[in-house]
Amino acid sequence: YMLMILMQTAEKVEREDSSFSSVSFVNKETLRGKTALIEATRNGHLLAVRLLLNWHADVNYVTTLHRKSALAWARQLRVDGDVVAELQIASNVLRDIKDLFISISLGRV
């Protein structure tokens, strides 16, 4: 079922965006303002969320249309707590890495 959701999302993006490529679709926004990660999140599919994060889906991507990230959707729709936790962990890791790179570039580490 998880793969079906991913394939449907990829097909929507492919139809809507002529620059589609099999690698980059995970961070593409459809005309409806959703990414594959947001769709997986909204439907509470933990395994799909994990898979997309492993494929480098941007957990902090805020859509142009709805101005929400996957984590914002998860909280608003009160999806499964495990999905929220997975997104929160990914978001925290990215924030920590960014802070580390800033510290290194400023010579603080």
PDB file of N, CA and C in Angstrom:
ATOM      1  N   TYR A   1       0.825  -1.201   0.000  1.00  0.00           N
ATOM      2  CA  TYR A   1       0.000   0.000   0.000  1.00  0.00           C
ATOM      3  C   TYR A   1       0.862   1.255   0.000  1.00  0.00           C
ATOM      4  N   MET A   2       1.951   1.215   0.793  1.00  0.00           N
ATOM      5  CA  MET A   2       2.860   2.352   0.874  1.00  0.00           C
ATOM      6  C   MET A   2       3.437   2.683  -0.499  1.00  0.00           C
ATOM      7  N   LEU A   3       3.863   1.666  -1.235  1.00  0.00           N
ATOM      8  CA  LEU A   3       4.436   1.908  -2.555  1.00  0.00           C
ATOM      9  C   LEU A   3       3.396   2.459  -3.516  1.00  0.00           C
ATOM     10  N   MET A   4       2.154   2.047  -3.361  1.00  0.00           N
ATOM     11  CA  MET A   4       1.093   2.564  -4.210  1.00  0.00           C
ATOM     12  C   MET A   4       0.934   4.069  -3.997  1.00  0.00           C
ATOM     13  N   ILE A   5       0.964   4.508  -2.744  1.00  0.00           N
ATOM     14  CA  ILE A   5       0.856   5.941  -2.438  1.00  0.00           C
ATOM     15  C   ILE A   5       2.020   6.696  -3.075  1.00  0.00           C
ATOM     16  N   LEU A   6       3.238   6.156  -2.928  1.00  0.00           N
ATOM     17  CA  LEU A   6       4.412   6.814  -3.499  1.00  0.00           C
ATOM     18  C   LEU A   6       4.321   6.888  -5.017  1.00  0.00           C
ATOM     19  N   MET A   7       3.888   5.813  -5.637  1.00  0.00           N
ATOM     20  CA  MET A   7       3.781   5.799  -7.091  1.00  0.00           C
ATOM     21  C   MET A   7       2.705   6.769  -7.570  1.00  0.00           C
ATOM     22  N   GLN A   8       1.588   6.840  -6.868  1.00  0.00           N
ATOM     23  CA  GLN A   8       0.536   7.780  -7.247  1.00  0.00           C
ATOM     24  C   GLN A   8       1.037   9.210  -7.130  1.00  0.00           C
ATOM     25  N   THR A   9       1.774   9.496  -6.068  1.00  0.00           N
ATOM     26  CA  THR A   9       2.323  10.838  -5.887  1.00  0.00           C
ATOM     27  C   THR A   9       3.317  11.145  -6.994  1.00  0.00           C
ATOM     28  N   ALA A  10       4.187  10.193  -7.305  1.00  0.00           N
ATOM     29  CA  ALA A  10       5.170  10.388  -8.372  1.00  0.00           C
ATOM     30  C   ALA A  10       4.477  10.620  -9.710  1.00  0.00           C
ATOM     31  N   GLU A  11       3.410   9.878  -9.973  1.00  0.00           N
ATOM     32  CA  GLU A  11       2.673  10.044 -11.224  1.00  0.00           C
ATOM     33  C   GLU A  11       2.023  11.421 -11.296  1.00  0.00           C
ATOM     34  N   LYS A  12       1.470  11.904 -10.180  1.00  0.00           N
ATOM     35  CA  LYS A  12       0.870  13.239 -10.153  1.00  0.00           C
ATOM     36  C   LYS A  12       1.919  14.294 -10.463  1.00  0.00           C
ATOM     37  N   VAL A  13       3.080  14.164  -9.834  1.00  0.00           N
ATOM     38  CA  VAL A  13       4.149  15.135 -10.050  1.00  0.00           C
ATOM     39  C   VAL A  13       4.625  15.067 -11.493  1.00  0.00           C
ATOM     40  N   GLU A  14       4.759  13.857 -12.030  1.00  0.00           N
ATOM     41  CA  GLU A  14       5.230  13.694 -13.406  1.00  0.00           C
ATOM     42  C   GLU A  14       4.271  14.363 -14.380  1.00  0.00           C
ATOM     43  N   ARG A  15       2.978  14.198 -14.175  1.00  0.00           N
ATOM     44  CA  ARG A  15       1.987  14.816 -15.057  1.00  0.00           C
ATOM     45  C   ARG A  15       2.019  16.333 -14.945  1.00  0.00           C
ATOM     46  N   GLU A  16       2.274  16.844 -13.750  1.00  0.00           N
ATOM     47  CA  GLU A  16       2.208  18.278 -13.517  1.00  0.00           C
ATOM     48  C   GLU A  16       3.520  18.999 -13.780  1.00  0.00           C
ATOM     49  N   ASP A  17       4.632  18.270 -13.838  1.00  0.00           N
ATOM     50  CA  ASP A  17       5.937  18.909 -13.952  1.00  0.00           C
ATOM     51  C   ASP A  17       6.773  18.182 -14.992  1.00  0.00           C
ATOM     52  N   SER A  18       7.050  18.851 -16.096  1.00  0.00           N
ATOM     53  CA  SER A  18       7.811  18.215 -17.169  1.00  0.00           C
ATOM     54  C   SER A  18       9.270  17.995 -16.810  1.00  0.00           C
ATOM     55  N   SER A  19       9.768  18.604 -15.728  1.00  0.00           N
ATOM     56  CA  SER A  19      11.167  18.415 -15.328  1.00  0.00           C
ATOM     57  C   SER A  19      11.314  17.243 -14.360  1.00  0.00           C
ATOM     58  N   PHE A  20      10.303  16.392 -14.264  1.00  0.00           N
ATOM     59  CA  PHE A  20      10.302  15.238 -13.359  1.00  0.00           C
ATOM     60  C   PHE A  20      11.501  14.333 -13.611  1.00  0.00           C
ATOM     61  N   SER A  21      12.115  13.872 -12.537  1.00  0.00           N
ATOM     62  CA  SER A  21      13.124  12.813 -12.638  1.00  0.00           C
ATOM     63  C   SER A  21      12.899  11.861 -11.483  1.00  0.00           C
ATOM     64  N   SER A  22      13.279  10.614 -11.651  1.00  0.00           N
ATOM     65  CA  SER A  22      12.982   9.591 -10.649  1.00  0.00           C
ATOM     66  C   SER A  22      13.656   9.866  -9.319  1.00  0.00           C
ATOM     67  N   VAL A  23      14.746  10.621  -9.315  1.00  0.00           N
ATOM     68  CA  VAL A  23      15.468  10.896  -8.080  1.00  0.00           C
ATOM     69  C   VAL A  23      14.892  12.108  -7.358  1.00  0.00           C
ATOM     70  N   SER A  24      14.469  13.095  -8.097  1.00  0.00           N
ATOM     71  CA  SER A  24      14.090  14.361  -7.472  1.00  0.00           C
ATOM     72  C   SER A  24      12.618  14.474  -7.089  1.00  0.00           C
ATOM     73  N   PHE A  25      11.798  13.495  -7.411  1.00  0.00           N
ATOM     74  CA  PHE A  25      10.371  13.670  -7.170  1.00  0.00           C
ATOM     75  C   PHE A  25      10.015  13.785  -5.693  1.00  0.00           C
ATOM     76  N   VAL A  26      10.847  13.280  -4.789  1.00  0.00           N
ATOM     77  CA  VAL A  26      10.460  13.268  -3.380  1.00  0.00           C
ATOM     78  C   VAL A  26      10.272  14.665  -2.809  1.00  0.00           C
ATOM     79  N   ASN A  27      10.918  15.659  -3.375  1.00  0.00           N
ATOM     80  CA  ASN A  27      10.775  17.020  -2.866  1.00  0.00           C
ATOM     81  C   ASN A  27       9.958  17.921  -3.785  1.00  0.00           C
ATOM     82  N   LYS A  28       9.319  17.353  -4.792  1.00  0.00           N
ATOM     83  CA  LYS A  28       8.503  18.148  -5.707  1.00  0.00           C
ATOM     84  C   LYS A  28       7.136  18.412  -5.093  1.00  0.00           C
ATOM     85  N   GLU A  29       6.638  19.602  -5.339  1.00  0.00           N
ATOM     86  CA  GLU A  29       5.306  19.985  -4.872  1.00  0.00           C
ATOM     87  C   GLU A  29       4.332  19.856  -6.037  1.00  0.00           C
ATOM     88  N   THR A  30       3.214  19.193  -5.794  1.00  0.00           N
ATOM     89  CA  THR A  30       2.196  19.061  -6.836  1.00  0.00           C
ATOM     90  C   THR A  30       1.417  20.365  -6.951  1.00  0.00           C
ATOM     91  N   LEU A  31       0.581  20.453  -7.966  1.00  0.00           N
ATOM     92  CA  LEU A  31      -0.267  21.635  -8.119  1.00  0.00           C
ATOM     93  C   LEU A  31      -1.234  21.787  -6.950  1.00  0.00           C
ATOM     94  N   ARG A  32      -1.494  20.692  -6.259  1.00  0.00           N
ATOM     95  CA  ARG A  32      -2.373  20.734  -5.085  1.00  0.00           C
ATOM     96  C   ARG A  32      -1.624  21.139  -3.821  1.00  0.00           C
ATOM     97  N   GLY A  33      -0.340  21.431  -3.956  1.00  0.00           N
ATOM     98  CA  GLY A  33       0.434  21.914  -2.821  1.00  0.00           C
ATOM     99  C   GLY A  33       0.899  20.843  -1.861  1.00  0.00           C
ATOM    100  N   LYS A  34       1.166  19.655  -2.363  1.00  0.00           N
ATOM    101  CA  LYS A  34       1.619  18.558  -1.498  1.00  0.00           C
ATOM    102  C   LYS A  34       2.903  17.959  -2.063  1.00  0.00           C
ATOM    103  N   THR A  35       3.722  17.417  -1.172  1.00  0.00           N
ATOM    104  CA  THR A  35       4.879  16.623  -1.568  1.00  0.00           C
ATOM    105  C   THR A  35       4.581  15.174  -1.196  1.00  0.00           C
ATOM    106  N   ALA A  36       5.425  14.269  -1.646  1.00  0.00           N
ATOM    107  CA  ALA A  36       5.239  12.859  -1.294  1.00  0.00           C
ATOM    108  C   ALA A  36       5.288  12.682   0.219  1.00  0.00           C
ATOM    109  N   LEU A  37       6.213  13.401   0.878  1.00  0.00           N
ATOM    110  CA  LEU A  37       6.322  13.296   2.336  1.00  0.00           C
ATOM    111  C   LEU A  37       5.058  13.817   3.018  1.00  0.00           C
ATOM    112  N   ILE A  38       4.522  14.892   2.523  1.00  0.00           N
ATOM    113  CA  ILE A  38       3.290  15.436   3.107  1.00  0.00           C
ATOM    114  C   ILE A  38       2.132  14.460   2.908  1.00  0.00           C
ATOM    115  N   GLU A  39       2.023  13.868   1.728  1.00  0.00           N
ATOM    116  CA  GLU A  39       0.952  12.887   1.489  1.00  0.00           C
ATOM    117  C   GLU A  39       1.090  11.687   2.420  1.00  0.00           C
ATOM    118  N   ALA A  40       2.304  11.168   2.552  1.00  0.00           N
ATOM    119  CA  ALA A  40       2.525  10.027   3.451  1.00  0.00           C
ATOM    120  C   ALA A  40       2.190  10.413   4.889  1.00  0.00           C
ATOM    121  N   THR A  41       2.570  11.622   5.279  1.00  0.00           N
ATOM    122  CA  THR A  41       2.303  12.118   6.629  1.00  0.00           C
ATOM    123  C   THR A  41       0.804  12.265   6.866  1.00  0.00           C
ATOM    124  N   ARG A  42       0.118  12.929   5.943  1.00  0.00           N
ATOM    125  CA  ARG A  42      -1.322  13.161   6.089  1.00  0.00           C
ATOM    126  C   ARG A  42      -2.101  11.853   6.210  1.00  0.00           C
ATOM    127  N   ASN A  43      -1.580  10.799   5.573  1.00  0.00           N
ATOM    128  CA  ASN A  43      -2.251   9.502   5.614  1.00  0.00           C
ATOM    129  C   ASN A  43      -1.732   8.607   6.728  1.00  0.00           C
ATOM    130  N   GLY A  44      -0.791   9.113   7.525  1.00  0.00           N
ATOM    131  CA  GLY A  44      -0.293   8.368   8.672  1.00  0.00           C
ATOM    132  C   GLY A  44       0.525   7.134   8.335  1.00  0.00           C
ATOM    133  N   HIS A  45       1.216   7.145   7.207  1.00  0.00           N
ATOM    134  CA  HIS A  45       1.992   5.986   6.755  1.00  0.00           C
ATOM    135  C   HIS A  45       3.442   6.096   7.223  1.00  0.00           C
ATOM    136  N   LEU A  46       3.712   5.538   8.395  1.00  0.00           N
ATOM    137  CA  LEU A  46       5.033   5.633   9.010  1.00  0.00           C
ATOM    138  C   LEU A  46       6.128   5.060   8.116  1.00  0.00           C
ATOM    139  N   LEU A  47       5.910   3.898   7.536  1.00  0.00           N
ATOM    140  CA  LEU A  47       6.945   3.292   6.689  1.00  0.00           C
ATOM    141  C   LEU A  47       7.239   4.145   5.462  1.00  0.00           C
ATOM    142  N   ALA A  48       6.210   4.733   4.877  1.00  0.00           N
ATOM    143  CA  ALA A  48       6.416   5.616   3.723  1.00  0.00           C
ATOM    144  C   ALA A  48       7.177   6.867   4.142  1.00  0.00           C
ATOM    145  N   VAL A  49       6.855   7.409   5.308  1.00  0.00           N
ATOM    146  CA  VAL A  49       7.575   8.577   5.825  1.00  0.00           C
ATOM    147  C   VAL A  49       9.051   8.236   5.996  1.00  0.00           C
ATOM    148  N   ARG A  50       9.337   7.098   6.610  1.00  0.00           N
ATOM    149  CA  ARG A  50      10.736   6.683   6.800  1.00  0.00           C
ATOM    150  C   ARG A  50      11.449   6.504   5.471  1.00  0.00           C
ATOM    151  N   LEU A  51      10.782   5.865   4.532  1.00  0.00           N
ATOM    152  CA  LEU A  51      11.371   5.640   3.216  1.00  0.00           C
ATOM    153  C   LEU A  51      11.694   6.967   2.532  1.00  0.00           C
ATOM    154  N   LEU A  52      10.754   7.890   2.558  1.00  0.00           N
ATOM    155  CA  LEU A  52      10.967   9.190   1.922  1.00  0.00           C
ATOM    156  C   LEU A  52      12.075   9.980   2.605  1.00  0.00           C
ATOM    157  N   LEU A  53      12.151   9.904   3.921  1.00  0.00           N
ATOM    158  CA  LEU A  53      13.244  10.577   4.626  1.00  0.00           C
ATOM    159  C   LEU A  53      14.584   9.956   4.244  1.00  0.00           C
ATOM    160  N   ASN A  54      14.608   8.646   4.076  1.00  0.00           N
ATOM    161  CA  ASN A  54      15.836   7.982   3.612  1.00  0.00           C
ATOM    162  C   ASN A  54      16.196   8.393   2.191  1.00  0.00           C
ATOM    163  N   TRP A  55      15.198   8.758   1.408  1.00  0.00           N
ATOM    164  CA  TRP A  55      15.421   9.234   0.039  1.00  0.00           C
ATOM    165  C   TRP A  55      15.691  10.737   0.021  1.00  0.00           C
ATOM    166  N   HIS A  56      15.915  11.319   1.179  1.00  0.00           N
ATOM    167  CA  HIS A  56      16.265  12.738   1.342  1.00  0.00           C
ATOM    168  C   HIS A  56      15.102  13.691   1.085  1.00  0.00           C
ATOM    169  N   ALA A  57      13.900  13.261   1.416  1.00  0.00           N
ATOM    170  CA  ALA A  57      12.778  14.192   1.383  1.00  0.00           C
ATOM    171  C   ALA A  57      13.051  15.267   2.427  1.00  0.00           C
ATOM    172  N   ASP A  58      12.753  16.500   2.085  1.00  0.00           N
ATOM    173  CA  ASP A  58      13.034  17.632   2.968  1.00  0.00           C
ATOM    174  C   ASP A  58      11.917  17.773   3.999  1.00  0.00           C
ATOM    175  N   VAL A  59      12.217  17.395   5.222  1.00  0.00           N
ATOM    176  CA  VAL A  59      11.227  17.423   6.302  1.00  0.00           C
ATOM    177  C   VAL A  59      10.783  18.851   6.625  1.00  0.00           C
ATOM    178  N   ASN A  60      11.620  19.829   6.336  1.00  0.00           N
ATOM    179  CA  ASN A  60      11.304  21.221   6.662  1.00  0.00           C
ATOM    180  C   ASN A  60      10.753  22.007   5.473  1.00  0.00           C
ATOM    181  N   TYR A  61      10.516  21.336   4.361  1.00  0.00           N
ATOM    182  CA  TYR A  61      10.000  22.027   3.178  1.00  0.00           C
ATOM    183  C   TYR A  61       8.603  22.570   3.460  1.00  0.00           C
ATOM    184  N   VAL A  62       8.427  23.857   3.236  1.00  0.00           N
ATOM    185  CA  VAL A  62       7.131  24.515   3.422  1.00  0.00           C
ATOM    186  C   VAL A  62       6.552  24.754   2.032  1.00  0.00           C
ATOM    187  N   THR A  63       5.372  24.229   1.787  1.00  0.00           N
ATOM    188  CA  THR A  63       4.781  24.333   0.456  1.00  0.00           C
ATOM    189  C   THR A  63       4.388  25.765   0.131  1.00  0.00           C
ATOM    190  N   THR A  64       4.425  26.057  -1.150  1.00  0.00           N
ATOM    191  CA  THR A  64       4.077  27.391  -1.625  1.00  0.00           C
ATOM    192  C   THR A  64       2.590  27.664  -1.430  1.00  0.00           C
ATOM    193  N   LEU A  65       1.768  26.681  -1.748  1.00  0.00           N
ATOM    194  CA  LEU A  65       0.318  26.869  -1.696  1.00  0.00           C
ATOM    195  C   LEU A  65      -0.228  26.942  -0.273  1.00  0.00           C
ATOM    196  N   HIS A  66       0.119  25.972   0.559  1.00  0.00           N
ATOM    197  CA  HIS A  66      -0.459  25.892   1.903  1.00  0.00           C
ATOM    198  C   HIS A  66       0.427  26.493   2.990  1.00  0.00           C
ATOM    199  N   ARG A  67       1.686  26.728   2.656  1.00  0.00           N
ATOM    200  CA  ARG A  67       2.668  27.269   3.601  1.00  0.00           C
ATOM    201  C   ARG A  67       2.765  26.416   4.867  1.00  0.00           C
ATOM    202  N   LYS A  68       2.831  25.091   4.643  1.00  0.00           N
ATOM    203  CA  LYS A  68       2.948  24.148   5.759  1.00  0.00           C
ATOM    204  C   LYS A  68       3.998  23.099   5.423  1.00  0.00           C
ATOM    205  N   SER A  69       4.676  22.636   6.453  1.00  0.00           N
ATOM    206  CA  SER A  69       5.611  21.519   6.311  1.00  0.00           C
ATOM    207  C   SER A  69       4.874  20.222   6.641  1.00  0.00           C
ATOM    208  N   ALA A  70       5.549  19.108   6.420  1.00  0.00           N
ATOM    209  CA  ALA A  70       4.961  17.812   6.773  1.00  0.00           C
ATOM    210  C   ALA A  70       4.660  17.754   8.269  1.00  0.00           C
ATOM    211  N   LEU A  71       5.561  18.303   9.075  1.00  0.00           N
ATOM    212  CA  LEU A  71       5.355  18.296  10.525  1.00  0.00           C
ATOM    213  C   LEU A  71       4.143  19.146  10.912  1.00  0.00           C
ATOM    214  N   ALA A  72       3.964  20.275  10.260  1.00  0.00           N
ATOM    215  CA  ALA A  72       2.788  21.116  10.538  1.00  0.00           C
ATOM    216  C   ALA A  72       1.496  20.381  10.178  1.00  0.00           C
ATOM    217  N   TRP A  73       1.503  19.675   9.034  1.00  0.00           N
ATOM    218  CA  TRP A  73       0.329  18.883   8.654  1.00  0.00           C
ATOM    219  C   TRP A  73       0.062  17.798   9.694  1.00  0.00           C
ATOM    220  N   ALA A  74       1.130  17.129  10.124  1.00  0.00           N
ATOM    221  CA  ALA A  74       0.981  16.036  11.094  1.00  0.00           C
ATOM    222  C   ALA A  74       0.336  16.531  12.379  1.00  0.00           C
ATOM    223  N   ARG A  75       0.787  17.670  12.837  1.00  0.00           N
ATOM    224  CA  ARG A  75       0.229  18.224  14.082  1.00  0.00           C
ATOM    225  C   ARG A  75      -1.209  18.684  13.892  1.00  0.00           C
ATOM    226  N   GLN A  76      -1.484  19.349  12.774  1.00  0.00           N
ATOM    227  CA  GLN A  76      -2.836  19.846  12.525  1.00  0.00           C
ATOM    228  C   GLN A  76      -3.839  18.703  12.415  1.00  0.00           C
ATOM    229  N   LEU A  77      -3.452  17.647  11.720  1.00  0.00           N
ATOM    230  CA  LEU A  77      -4.370  16.527  11.494  1.00  0.00           C
ATOM    231  C   LEU A  77      -4.313  15.478  12.592  1.00  0.00           C
ATOM    232  N   ARG A  78      -3.428  15.698  13.559  1.00  0.00           N
ATOM    233  CA  ARG A  78      -3.270  14.772  14.686  1.00  0.00           C
ATOM    234  C   ARG A  78      -3.044  13.334  14.215  1.00  0.00           C
ATOM    235  N   VAL A  79      -2.072  13.209  13.315  1.00  0.00           N
ATOM    236  CA  VAL A  79      -1.750  11.873  12.809  1.00  0.00           C
ATOM    237  C   VAL A  79      -1.037  11.073  13.893  1.00  0.00           C
ATOM    238  N   ASP A  80      -0.806   9.816  13.610  1.00  0.00           N
ATOM    239  CA  ASP A  80      -0.167   8.890  14.540  1.00  0.00           C
ATOM    240  C   ASP A  80       1.080   9.512  15.169  1.00  0.00           C
ATOM    241  N   GLY A  81       1.205   9.342  16.475  1.00  0.00           N
ATOM    242  CA  GLY A  81       2.330   9.908  17.216  1.00  0.00           C
ATOM    243  C   GLY A  81       3.683   9.434  16.733  1.00  0.00           C
ATOM    244  N   ASP A  82       3.765   8.213  16.214  1.00  0.00           N
ATOM    245  CA  ASP A  82       5.032   7.704  15.688  1.00  0.00           C
ATOM    246  C   ASP A  82       5.458   8.476  14.443  1.00  0.00           C
ATOM    247  N   VAL A  83       4.493   8.868  13.620  1.00  0.00           N
ATOM    248  CA  VAL A  83       4.798   9.663  12.427  1.00  0.00           C
ATOM    249  C   VAL A  83       5.323  11.029  12.853  1.00  0.00           C
ATOM    250  N   VAL A  84       4.646  11.652  13.806  1.00  0.00           N
ATOM    251  CA  VAL A  84       5.085  12.956  14.313  1.00  0.00           C
ATOM    252  C   VAL A  84       6.488  12.847  14.897  1.00  0.00           C
ATOM    253  N   ALA A  85       6.733  11.811  15.677  1.00  0.00           N
ATOM    254  CA  ALA A  85       8.049  11.621  16.295  1.00  0.00           C
ATOM    255  C   ALA A  85       9.135  11.450  15.234  1.00  0.00           C
ATOM    256  N   GLU A  86       8.851  10.679  14.197  1.00  0.00           N
ATOM    257  CA  GLU A  86       9.827  10.463  13.109  1.00  0.00           C
ATOM    258  C   GLU A  86      10.168  11.778  12.414  1.00  0.00           C
ATOM    259  N   LEU A  87       9.154  12.585  12.137  1.00  0.00           N
ATOM    260  CA  LEU A  87       9.379  13.882  11.497  1.00  0.00           C
ATOM    261  C   LEU A  87      10.145  14.824  12.419  1.00  0.00           C
ATOM    262  N   GLN A  88       9.795  14.806  13.703  1.00  0.00           N
ATOM    263  CA  GLN A  88      10.469  15.676  14.673  1.00  0.00           C
ATOM    264  C   GLN A  88      11.947  15.306  14.793  1.00  0.00           C
ATOM    265  N   ILE A  89      12.245  14.021  14.847  1.00  0.00           N
ATOM    266  CA  ILE A  89      13.640  13.572  14.928  1.00  0.00           C
ATOM    267  C   ILE A  89      14.408  14.047  13.700  1.00  0.00           C
ATOM    268  N   ALA A  90      13.829  13.855  12.520  1.00  0.00           N
ATOM    269  CA  ALA A  90      14.497  14.278  11.285  1.00  0.00           C
ATOM    270  C   ALA A  90      14.713  15.782  11.268  1.00  0.00           C
ATOM    271  N   SER A  91      13.730  16.536  11.730  1.00  0.00           N
ATOM    272  CA  SER A  91      13.845  17.990  11.776  1.00  0.00           C
ATOM    273  C   SER A  91      14.936  18.422  12.748  1.00  0.00           C
ATOM    274  N   ASN A  92      14.992  17.783  13.911  1.00  0.00           N
ATOM    275  CA  ASN A  92      16.015  18.114  14.906  1.00  0.00           C
ATOM    276  C   ASN A  92      17.409  17.789  14.399  1.00  0.00           C
ATOM    277  N   VAL A  93      17.558  16.666  13.709  1.00  0.00           N
ATOM    278  CA  VAL A  93      18.863  16.280  13.165  1.00  0.00           C
ATOM    279  C   VAL A  93      19.336  17.326  12.165  1.00  0.00           C
ATOM    280  N   LEU A  94      18.450  17.757  11.280  1.00  0.00           N
ATOM    281  CA  LEU A  94      18.826  18.774  10.301  1.00  0.00           C
ATOM    282  C   LEU A  94      19.213  20.080  10.979  1.00  0.00           C
ATOM    283  N   ARG A  95      18.469  20.465  12.005  1.00  0.00           N
ATOM    284  CA  ARG A  95      18.788  21.696  12.735  1.00  0.00           C
ATOM    285  C   ARG A  95      20.146  21.579  13.410  1.00  0.00           C
ATOM    286  N   ASP A  96      20.409  20.434  14.041  1.00  0.00           N
ATOM    287  CA  ASP A  96      21.691  20.232  14.721  1.00  0.00           C
ATOM    288  C   ASP A  96      22.854  20.247  13.740  1.00  0.00           C
ATOM    289  N   ILE A  97      22.672  19.634  12.572  1.00  0.00           N
ATOM    290  CA  ILE A  97      23.724  19.634  11.554  1.00  0.00           C
ATOM    291  C   ILE A  97      23.984  21.055  11.069  1.00  0.00           C
ATOM    292  N   LYS A  98      22.924  21.811  10.838  1.00  0.00           N
ATOM    293  CA  LYS A  98      23.069  23.198  10.391  1.00  0.00           C
ATOM    294  C   LYS A  98      23.830  24.005  11.435  1.00  0.00           C
ATOM    295  N   ASP A  99      23.457  23.859  12.704  1.00  0.00           N
ATOM    296  CA  ASP A  99      24.151  24.573  13.781  1.00  0.00           C
ATOM    297  C   ASP A  99      25.622  24.184  13.847  1.00  0.00           C
ATOM    298  N   LEU A 100      25.919  22.907  13.644  1.00  0.00           N
ATOM    299  CA  LEU A 100      27.301  22.434  13.665  1.00  0.00           C
ATOM    300  C   LEU A 100      28.104  23.059  12.531  1.00  0.00           C
ATOM    301  N   PHE A 101      27.554  23.074  11.326  1.00  0.00           N
ATOM    302  CA  PHE A 101      28.259  23.672  10.194  1.00  0.00           C
ATOM    303  C   PHE A 101      28.484  25.167  10.398  1.00  0.00           C
ATOM    304  N   ILE A 102      27.528  25.851  10.975  1.00  0.00           N
ATOM    305  CA  ILE A 102      27.704  27.278  11.259  1.00  0.00           C
ATOM    306  C   ILE A 102      28.834  27.468  12.261  1.00  0.00           C
ATOM    307  N   SER A 103      28.848  26.667  13.305  1.00  0.00           N
ATOM    308  CA  SER A 103      29.913  26.757  14.313  1.00  0.00           C
ATOM    309  C   SER A 103      31.278  26.476  13.702  1.00  0.00           C
ATOM    310  N   ILE A 104      31.352  25.473  12.847  1.00  0.00           N
ATOM    311  CA  ILE A 104      32.623  25.141  12.192  1.00  0.00           C
ATOM    312  C   ILE A 104      33.073  26.288  11.299  1.00  0.00           C
ATOM    313  N   SER A 105      32.144  26.846  10.523  1.00  0.00           N
ATOM    314  CA  SER A 105      32.513  27.931   9.607  1.00  0.00           C
ATOM    315  C   SER A 105      32.954  29.184  10.350  1.00  0.00           C
ATOM    316  N   LEU A 106      32.470  29.359  11.564  1.00  0.00           N
ATOM    317  CA  LEU A 106      32.875  30.512  12.379  1.00  0.00           C
ATOM    318  C   LEU A 106      34.096  30.204  13.236  1.00  0.00           C
ATOM    319  N   GLY A 107      34.623  28.984  13.108  1.00  0.00           N
ATOM    320  CA  GLY A 107      35.821  28.594  13.847  1.00  0.00           C
ATOM    321  C   GLY A 107      35.585  28.342  15.320  1.00  0.00           C
ATOM    322  N   ARG A 108      34.378  27.999  15.677  1.00  0.00           N
ATOM    323  CA  ARG A 108      34.042  27.778  17.089  1.00  0.00           C
ATOM    324  C   ARG A 108      34.197  26.323  17.508  1.00  0.00           C
ATOM    325  N   VAL A 109      34.494  25.460  16.564  1.00  0.00           N
ATOM    326  CA  VAL A 109      34.638  24.036  16.885  1.00  0.00           C
ATOM    327  C   VAL A 109      36.027  23.587  16.522  1.00  0.00           C
TER     328      VAL A 109
END
